[in-house]
Short mmCIF file of C-alpha atoms in Angstrom, two decimals:
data_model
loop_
_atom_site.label_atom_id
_atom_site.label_comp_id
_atom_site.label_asym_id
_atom_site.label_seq_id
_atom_site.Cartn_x
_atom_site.Cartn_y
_atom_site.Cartn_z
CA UNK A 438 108.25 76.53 131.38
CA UNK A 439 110.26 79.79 131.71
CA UNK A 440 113.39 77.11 132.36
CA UNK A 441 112.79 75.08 129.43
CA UNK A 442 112.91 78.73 126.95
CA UNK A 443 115.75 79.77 128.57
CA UNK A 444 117.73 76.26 127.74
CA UNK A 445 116.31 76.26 124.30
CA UNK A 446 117.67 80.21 123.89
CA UNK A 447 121.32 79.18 125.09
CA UNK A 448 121.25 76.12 122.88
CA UNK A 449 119.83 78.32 119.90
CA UNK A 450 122.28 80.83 120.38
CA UNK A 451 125.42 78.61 121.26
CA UNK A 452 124.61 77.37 117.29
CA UNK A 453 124.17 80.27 115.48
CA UNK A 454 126.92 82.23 113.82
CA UNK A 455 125.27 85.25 113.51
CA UNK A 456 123.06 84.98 116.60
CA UNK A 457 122.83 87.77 119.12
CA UNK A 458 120.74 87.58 122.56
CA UNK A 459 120.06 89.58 124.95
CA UNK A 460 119.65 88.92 128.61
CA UNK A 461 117.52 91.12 130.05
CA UNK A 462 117.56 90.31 134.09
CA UNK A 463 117.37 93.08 136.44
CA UNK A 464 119.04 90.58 139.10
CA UNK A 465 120.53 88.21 137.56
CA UNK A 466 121.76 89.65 134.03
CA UNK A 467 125.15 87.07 133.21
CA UNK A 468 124.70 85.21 130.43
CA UNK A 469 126.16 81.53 130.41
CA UNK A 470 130.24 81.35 129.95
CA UNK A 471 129.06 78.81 126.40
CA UNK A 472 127.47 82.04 125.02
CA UNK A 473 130.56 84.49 125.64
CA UNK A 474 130.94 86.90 122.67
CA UNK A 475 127.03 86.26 121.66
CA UNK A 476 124.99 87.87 124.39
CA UNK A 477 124.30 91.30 125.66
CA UNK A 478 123.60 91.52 129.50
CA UNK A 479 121.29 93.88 130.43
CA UNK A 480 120.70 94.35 134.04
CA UNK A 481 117.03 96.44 133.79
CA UNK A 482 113.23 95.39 134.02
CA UNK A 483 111.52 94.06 130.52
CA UNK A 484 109.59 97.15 130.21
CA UNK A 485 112.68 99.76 130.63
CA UNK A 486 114.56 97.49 128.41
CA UNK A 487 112.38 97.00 125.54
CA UNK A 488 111.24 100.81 126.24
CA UNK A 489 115.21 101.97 125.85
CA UNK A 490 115.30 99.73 122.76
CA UNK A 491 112.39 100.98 121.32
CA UNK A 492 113.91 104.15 121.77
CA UNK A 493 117.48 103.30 120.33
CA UNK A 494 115.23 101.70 117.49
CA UNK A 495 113.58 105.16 116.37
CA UNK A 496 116.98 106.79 116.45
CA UNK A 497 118.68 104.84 114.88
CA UNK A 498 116.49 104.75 111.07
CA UNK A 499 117.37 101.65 110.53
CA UNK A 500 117.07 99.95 106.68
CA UNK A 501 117.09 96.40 104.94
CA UNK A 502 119.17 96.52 102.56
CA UNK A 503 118.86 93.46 99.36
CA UNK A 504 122.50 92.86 97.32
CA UNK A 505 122.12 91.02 94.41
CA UNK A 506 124.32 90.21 92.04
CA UNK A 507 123.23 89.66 88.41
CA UNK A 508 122.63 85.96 88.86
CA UNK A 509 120.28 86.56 91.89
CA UNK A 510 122.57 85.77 94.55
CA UNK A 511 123.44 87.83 97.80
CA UNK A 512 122.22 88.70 101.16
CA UNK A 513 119.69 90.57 103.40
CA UNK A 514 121.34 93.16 106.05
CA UNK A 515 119.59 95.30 108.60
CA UNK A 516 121.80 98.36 109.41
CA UNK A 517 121.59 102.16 110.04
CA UNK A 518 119.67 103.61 106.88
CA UNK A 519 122.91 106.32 106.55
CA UNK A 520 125.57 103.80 106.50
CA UNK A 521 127.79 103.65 103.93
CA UNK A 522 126.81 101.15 100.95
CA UNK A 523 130.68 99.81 101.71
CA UNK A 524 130.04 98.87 105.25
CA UNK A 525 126.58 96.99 104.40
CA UNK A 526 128.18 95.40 101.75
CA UNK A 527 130.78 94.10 103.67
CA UNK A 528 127.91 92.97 106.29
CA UNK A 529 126.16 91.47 103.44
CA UNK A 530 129.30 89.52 102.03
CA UNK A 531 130.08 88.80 105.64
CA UNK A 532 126.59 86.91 106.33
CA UNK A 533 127.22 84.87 103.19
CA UNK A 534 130.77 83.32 104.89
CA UNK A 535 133.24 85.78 102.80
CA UNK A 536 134.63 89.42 104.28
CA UNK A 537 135.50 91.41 100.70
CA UNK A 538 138.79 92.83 100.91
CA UNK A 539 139.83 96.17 99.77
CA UNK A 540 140.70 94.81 96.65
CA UNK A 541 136.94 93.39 96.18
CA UNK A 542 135.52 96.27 97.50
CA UNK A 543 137.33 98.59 95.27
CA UNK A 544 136.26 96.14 92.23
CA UNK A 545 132.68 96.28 93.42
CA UNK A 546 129.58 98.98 91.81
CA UNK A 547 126.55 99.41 93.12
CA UNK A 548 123.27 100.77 92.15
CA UNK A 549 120.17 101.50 94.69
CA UNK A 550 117.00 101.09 93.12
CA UNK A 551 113.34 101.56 94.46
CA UNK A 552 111.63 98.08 94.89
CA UNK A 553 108.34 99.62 93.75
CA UNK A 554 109.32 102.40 90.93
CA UNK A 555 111.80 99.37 88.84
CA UNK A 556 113.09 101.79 86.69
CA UNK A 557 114.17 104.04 89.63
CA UNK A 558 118.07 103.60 89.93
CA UNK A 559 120.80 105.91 90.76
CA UNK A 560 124.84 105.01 90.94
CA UNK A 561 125.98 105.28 94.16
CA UNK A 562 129.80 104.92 95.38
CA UNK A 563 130.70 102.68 98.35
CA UNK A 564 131.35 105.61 100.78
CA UNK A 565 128.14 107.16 100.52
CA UNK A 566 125.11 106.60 101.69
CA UNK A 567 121.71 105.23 100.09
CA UNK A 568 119.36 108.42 99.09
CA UNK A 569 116.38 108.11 101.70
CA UNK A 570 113.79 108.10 98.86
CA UNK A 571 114.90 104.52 97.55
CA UNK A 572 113.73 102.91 101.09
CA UNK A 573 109.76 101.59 100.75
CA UNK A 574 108.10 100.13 103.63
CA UNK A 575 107.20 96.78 103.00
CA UNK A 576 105.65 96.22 106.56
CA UNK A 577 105.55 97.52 110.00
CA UNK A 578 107.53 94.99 111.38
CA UNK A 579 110.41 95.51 109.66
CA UNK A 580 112.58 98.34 108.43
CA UNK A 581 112.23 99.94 105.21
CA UNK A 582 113.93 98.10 102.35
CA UNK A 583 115.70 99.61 99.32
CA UNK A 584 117.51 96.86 96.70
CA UNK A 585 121.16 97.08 95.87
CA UNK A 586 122.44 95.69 92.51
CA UNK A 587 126.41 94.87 92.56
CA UNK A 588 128.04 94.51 89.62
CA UNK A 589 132.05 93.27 89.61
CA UNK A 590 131.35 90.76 92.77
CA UNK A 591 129.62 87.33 92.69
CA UNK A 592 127.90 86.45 95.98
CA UNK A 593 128.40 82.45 97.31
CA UNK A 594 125.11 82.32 97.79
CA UNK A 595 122.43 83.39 99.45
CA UNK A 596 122.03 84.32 103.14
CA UNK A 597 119.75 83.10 105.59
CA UNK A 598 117.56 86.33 106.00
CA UNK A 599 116.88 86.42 102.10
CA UNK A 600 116.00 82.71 102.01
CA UNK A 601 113.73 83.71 104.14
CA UNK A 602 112.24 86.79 102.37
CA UNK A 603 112.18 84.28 99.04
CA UNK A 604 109.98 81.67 101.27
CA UNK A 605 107.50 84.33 102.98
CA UNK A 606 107.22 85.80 99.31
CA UNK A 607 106.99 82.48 97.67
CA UNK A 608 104.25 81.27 100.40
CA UNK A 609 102.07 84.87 99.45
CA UNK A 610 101.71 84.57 96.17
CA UNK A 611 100.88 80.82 95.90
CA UNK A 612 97.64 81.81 98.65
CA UNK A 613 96.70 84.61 96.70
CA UNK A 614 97.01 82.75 93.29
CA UNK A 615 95.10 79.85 94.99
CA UNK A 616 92.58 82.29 96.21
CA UNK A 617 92.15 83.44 92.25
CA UNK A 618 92.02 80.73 90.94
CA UNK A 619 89.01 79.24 92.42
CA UNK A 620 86.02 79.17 90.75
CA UNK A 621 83.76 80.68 93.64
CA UNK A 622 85.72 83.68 93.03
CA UNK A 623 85.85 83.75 89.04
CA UNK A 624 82.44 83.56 89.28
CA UNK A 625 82.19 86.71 91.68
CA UNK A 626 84.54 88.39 89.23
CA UNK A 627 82.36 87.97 86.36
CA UNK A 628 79.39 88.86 87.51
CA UNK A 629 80.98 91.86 88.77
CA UNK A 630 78.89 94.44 86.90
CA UNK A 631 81.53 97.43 86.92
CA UNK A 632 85.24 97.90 87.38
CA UNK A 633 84.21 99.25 90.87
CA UNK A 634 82.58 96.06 91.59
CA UNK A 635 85.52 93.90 89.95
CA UNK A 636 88.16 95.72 92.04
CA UNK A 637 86.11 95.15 94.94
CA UNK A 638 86.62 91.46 94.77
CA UNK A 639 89.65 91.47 94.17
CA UNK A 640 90.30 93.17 97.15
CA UNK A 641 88.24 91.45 99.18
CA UNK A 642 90.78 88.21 98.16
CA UNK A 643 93.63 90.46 99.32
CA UNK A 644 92.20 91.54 102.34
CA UNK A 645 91.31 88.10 103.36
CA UNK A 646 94.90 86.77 102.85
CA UNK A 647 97.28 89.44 104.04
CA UNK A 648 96.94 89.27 107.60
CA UNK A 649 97.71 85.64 107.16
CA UNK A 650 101.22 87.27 106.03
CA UNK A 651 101.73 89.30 109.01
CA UNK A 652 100.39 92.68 106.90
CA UNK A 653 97.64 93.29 110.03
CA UNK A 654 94.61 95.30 109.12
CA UNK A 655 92.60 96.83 112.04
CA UNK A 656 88.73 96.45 112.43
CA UNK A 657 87.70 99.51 111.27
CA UNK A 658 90.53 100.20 109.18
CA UNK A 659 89.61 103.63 106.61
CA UNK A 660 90.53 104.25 102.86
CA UNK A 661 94.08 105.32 103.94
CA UNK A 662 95.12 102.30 105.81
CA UNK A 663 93.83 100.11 103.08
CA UNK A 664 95.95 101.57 100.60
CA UNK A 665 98.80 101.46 102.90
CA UNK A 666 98.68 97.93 103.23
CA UNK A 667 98.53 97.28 99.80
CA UNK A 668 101.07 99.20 98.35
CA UNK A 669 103.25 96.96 101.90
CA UNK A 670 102.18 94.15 99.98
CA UNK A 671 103.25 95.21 96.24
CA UNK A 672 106.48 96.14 97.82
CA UNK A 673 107.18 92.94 100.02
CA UNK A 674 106.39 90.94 96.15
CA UNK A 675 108.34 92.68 94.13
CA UNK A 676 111.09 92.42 97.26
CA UNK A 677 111.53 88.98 95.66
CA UNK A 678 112.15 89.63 92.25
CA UNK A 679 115.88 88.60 92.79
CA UNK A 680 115.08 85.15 92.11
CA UNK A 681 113.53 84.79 88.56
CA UNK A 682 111.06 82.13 88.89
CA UNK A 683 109.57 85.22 90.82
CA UNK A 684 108.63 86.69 87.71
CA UNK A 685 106.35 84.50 86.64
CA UNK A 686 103.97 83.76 89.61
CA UNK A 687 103.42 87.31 90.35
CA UNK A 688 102.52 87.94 86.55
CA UNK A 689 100.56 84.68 87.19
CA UNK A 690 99.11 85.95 90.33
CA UNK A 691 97.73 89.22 88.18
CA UNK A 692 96.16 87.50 85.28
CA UNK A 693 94.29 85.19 87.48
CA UNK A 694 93.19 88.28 89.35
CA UNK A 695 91.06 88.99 86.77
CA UNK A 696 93.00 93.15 86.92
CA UNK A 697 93.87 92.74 83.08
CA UNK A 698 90.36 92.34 82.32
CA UNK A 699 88.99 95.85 84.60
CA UNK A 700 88.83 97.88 81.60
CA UNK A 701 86.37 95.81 79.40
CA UNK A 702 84.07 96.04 82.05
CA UNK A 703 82.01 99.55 82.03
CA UNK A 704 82.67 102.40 84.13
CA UNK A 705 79.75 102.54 87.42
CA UNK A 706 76.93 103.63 85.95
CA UNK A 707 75.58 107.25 86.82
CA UNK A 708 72.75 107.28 89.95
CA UNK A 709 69.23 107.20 88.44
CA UNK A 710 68.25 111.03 89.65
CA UNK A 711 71.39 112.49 87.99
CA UNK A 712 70.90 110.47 84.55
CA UNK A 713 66.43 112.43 84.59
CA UNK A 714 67.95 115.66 85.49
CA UNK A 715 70.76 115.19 82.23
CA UNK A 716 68.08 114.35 80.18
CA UNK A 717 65.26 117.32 80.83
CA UNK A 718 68.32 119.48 80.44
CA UNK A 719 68.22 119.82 76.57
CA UNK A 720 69.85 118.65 73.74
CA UNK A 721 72.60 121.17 73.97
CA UNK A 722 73.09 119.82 77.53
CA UNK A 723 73.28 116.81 76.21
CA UNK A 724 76.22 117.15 74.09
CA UNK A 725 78.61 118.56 76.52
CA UNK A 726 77.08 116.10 79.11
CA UNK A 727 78.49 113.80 76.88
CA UNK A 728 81.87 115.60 76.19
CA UNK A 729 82.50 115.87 79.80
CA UNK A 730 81.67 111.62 80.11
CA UNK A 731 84.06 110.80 77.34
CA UNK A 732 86.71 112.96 79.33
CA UNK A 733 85.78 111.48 82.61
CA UNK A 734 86.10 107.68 81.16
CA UNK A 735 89.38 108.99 79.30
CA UNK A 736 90.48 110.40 83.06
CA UNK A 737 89.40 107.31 84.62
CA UNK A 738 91.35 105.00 81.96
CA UNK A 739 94.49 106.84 82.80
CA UNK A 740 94.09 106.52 86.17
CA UNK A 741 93.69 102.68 85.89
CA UNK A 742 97.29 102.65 83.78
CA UNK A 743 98.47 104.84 87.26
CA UNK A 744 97.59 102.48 89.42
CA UNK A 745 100.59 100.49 91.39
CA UNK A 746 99.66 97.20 89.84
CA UNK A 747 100.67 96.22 85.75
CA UNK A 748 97.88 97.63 83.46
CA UNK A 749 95.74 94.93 81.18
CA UNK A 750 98.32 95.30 78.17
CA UNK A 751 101.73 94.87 77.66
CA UNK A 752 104.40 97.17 75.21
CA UNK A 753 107.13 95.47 73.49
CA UNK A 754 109.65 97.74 71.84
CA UNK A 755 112.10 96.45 68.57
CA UNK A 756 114.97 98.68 67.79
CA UNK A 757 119.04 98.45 66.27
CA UNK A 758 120.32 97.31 69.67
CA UNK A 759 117.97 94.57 69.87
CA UNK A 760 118.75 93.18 66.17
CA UNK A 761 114.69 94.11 65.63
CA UNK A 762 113.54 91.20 68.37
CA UNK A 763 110.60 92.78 70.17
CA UNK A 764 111.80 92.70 74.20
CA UNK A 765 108.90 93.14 76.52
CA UNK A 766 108.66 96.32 77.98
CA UNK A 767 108.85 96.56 81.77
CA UNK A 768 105.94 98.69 84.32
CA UNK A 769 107.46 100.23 87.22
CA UNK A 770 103.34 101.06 88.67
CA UNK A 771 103.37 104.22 86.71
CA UNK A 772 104.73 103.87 83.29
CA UNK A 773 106.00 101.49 80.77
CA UNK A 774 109.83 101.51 80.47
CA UNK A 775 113.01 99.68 78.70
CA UNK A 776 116.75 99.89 79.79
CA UNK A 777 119.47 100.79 77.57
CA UNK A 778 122.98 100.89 78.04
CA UNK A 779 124.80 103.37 76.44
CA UNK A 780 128.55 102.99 76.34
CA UNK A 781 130.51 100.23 77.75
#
């Protein structure tokens, strides 16, 4: 009953530290005297409300923004996409039950970095804002995100909203690793004939699990939207790479995939028709027929190491700085790459 929601709402919100509501009541907008400080009275119709909000909403650009520190620790913050990185942070260390001072804030670095390009990172100082191309949609129903590494401040812990991102992320890859793993669908994946076919499972898999996860996929959804949702879902994964355990299912998650093993299937097979008219062409014509296919498997090769998902090999690079112990080379979804600091 519309009674009983409104109790539980009051009680919710009478709890929560960091709750907000808003009363929207075109007669009757004053919130209870318990919730004083936490609720917004607004004294409108539900549809001009959520229509002014929906408004405010697109004007606003908002972003969710990740601090970490470097033992995984921090906090998830929703505010305008040009605030400062100062006045998020101090939202962020807020939410986590400490307000930095000056001092801390002055101690404090910060580095944005693109949640789907790893290797993407830029320096950026705590009165400027976050360069727009480090936010990547990782759903509709939600803000952009962009990740923000702080170095010279530990975090307490971990807020609420990034427990929760580390549970929704958590809960995604164990359905989609449970999905691999079973045997109807090894089987599928073997008999796959081609990497078309292989990649077509494993799609299928994905298909069949995000809208579980709130990534919604309409009926007659084309090429475009299916890639859209995707690359969502490889940026809502990787979202949760603050917390290193992380690591480990989602390389899990690809292996069982079967994605390492594309490339030693063969490439789909010309049609029938084109593979006569190659042949009655000549042995000339059947030499640069056959240039042209080595170039097209080469092209098609490359375009496999482009895609957004780890390629079926890894690089490991030994050098001076690493006293010749091979490190395992990272892939940001287009290249292989390895960090080095230079300088102190």
């Amino acid at each position: 009953r519309v009674d009983e929601v409104l109790e539980r709402c009051h009680v919710a919100g009478a709890r929560a530290d960091n709750c907000r509501l808003i009363r929207v009541n075109r007669h009757h907008p004053s919130a209870p005297l318990t919730l004083r400080g936490k609720a917004v009275s607004l004294p409108l119709r539900s549809s001009d409300a959520l229509g002014r909000l929906q408004g405010l909403h697109g004007v606003l650009e908002l972003g969710t923004f990740l601090f970490q520190d470097d033992a995984g620790l921090g906090a998830e913050v929703v505010v305008r996409r040009d605030s400062s990185i100062g006045f998020a942070f101090r939202r962020a260390a807020g939410s986590c039950g400490a307000w930095p001072n000056l001092r801390a804030l002055c101690r404090a670095t910060f580095q944005a970095g693109n949640v789907l390009r790893e290797h993407k990172v830029q320096a950026v100082d705590a009165q400027s804002p976050v360069p727009s191309v480090f936010f990547v949609s990782d759903g509709d129903a939600a803000p952009p995100v962009v990740r923000i590494l702080v170095s010279g401040y530990k975090f307490e812990s971990r807020n609420a909203a990034m427990e929760d991102r580390l549970r929704r992320v958590s809960a995604l890859i164990k359905d989609l690793i449970d999905a691999y793993k079973a045997d109807d669908y090894q089987r599928k994946f073997e008999a796959a004939p081609d990497r078309a076919s292989a990649a077509a499972v494993i799609r299928e898999v994905q298909m069949r699990v995000l809208p579980c996860h709130g990534f919604t996929m309409p009926a007659e959804a084309d090429e475009a939207q299916v890639v859209l949702r995707l690359t969502q879902m490889q940026a809502f994964l990787q979202s949760g790479k603050f917390y290193p355990e992380m690591n480990k299912a989602l390389d899990w998650s690809v292996h069982l995939s079967g994605y390492s093993r594309l490339l030693s299937k063969p490439s789909k097979p010309k049609p029938k028709a084109a593979a006569a008219s190659t042949a009655a062409a000549g042995r000339g014509a059947l030499v640069v027929a056959g240039q042209q296919a080595a170039a097209a498997a080469r092209a098609a090769a490359e375009d496999t190491w482009k895609h957004s998902h780890r390629p079926p090999k890894a690089l490991w690079i030994a050098a001076t700085w690493t006293n010749f112990e091979p490190q395992e080379m990272k892939w940001d979804g287009s290249n292989f790459y390895h960090v080095l600091q230079v300088g102190r």
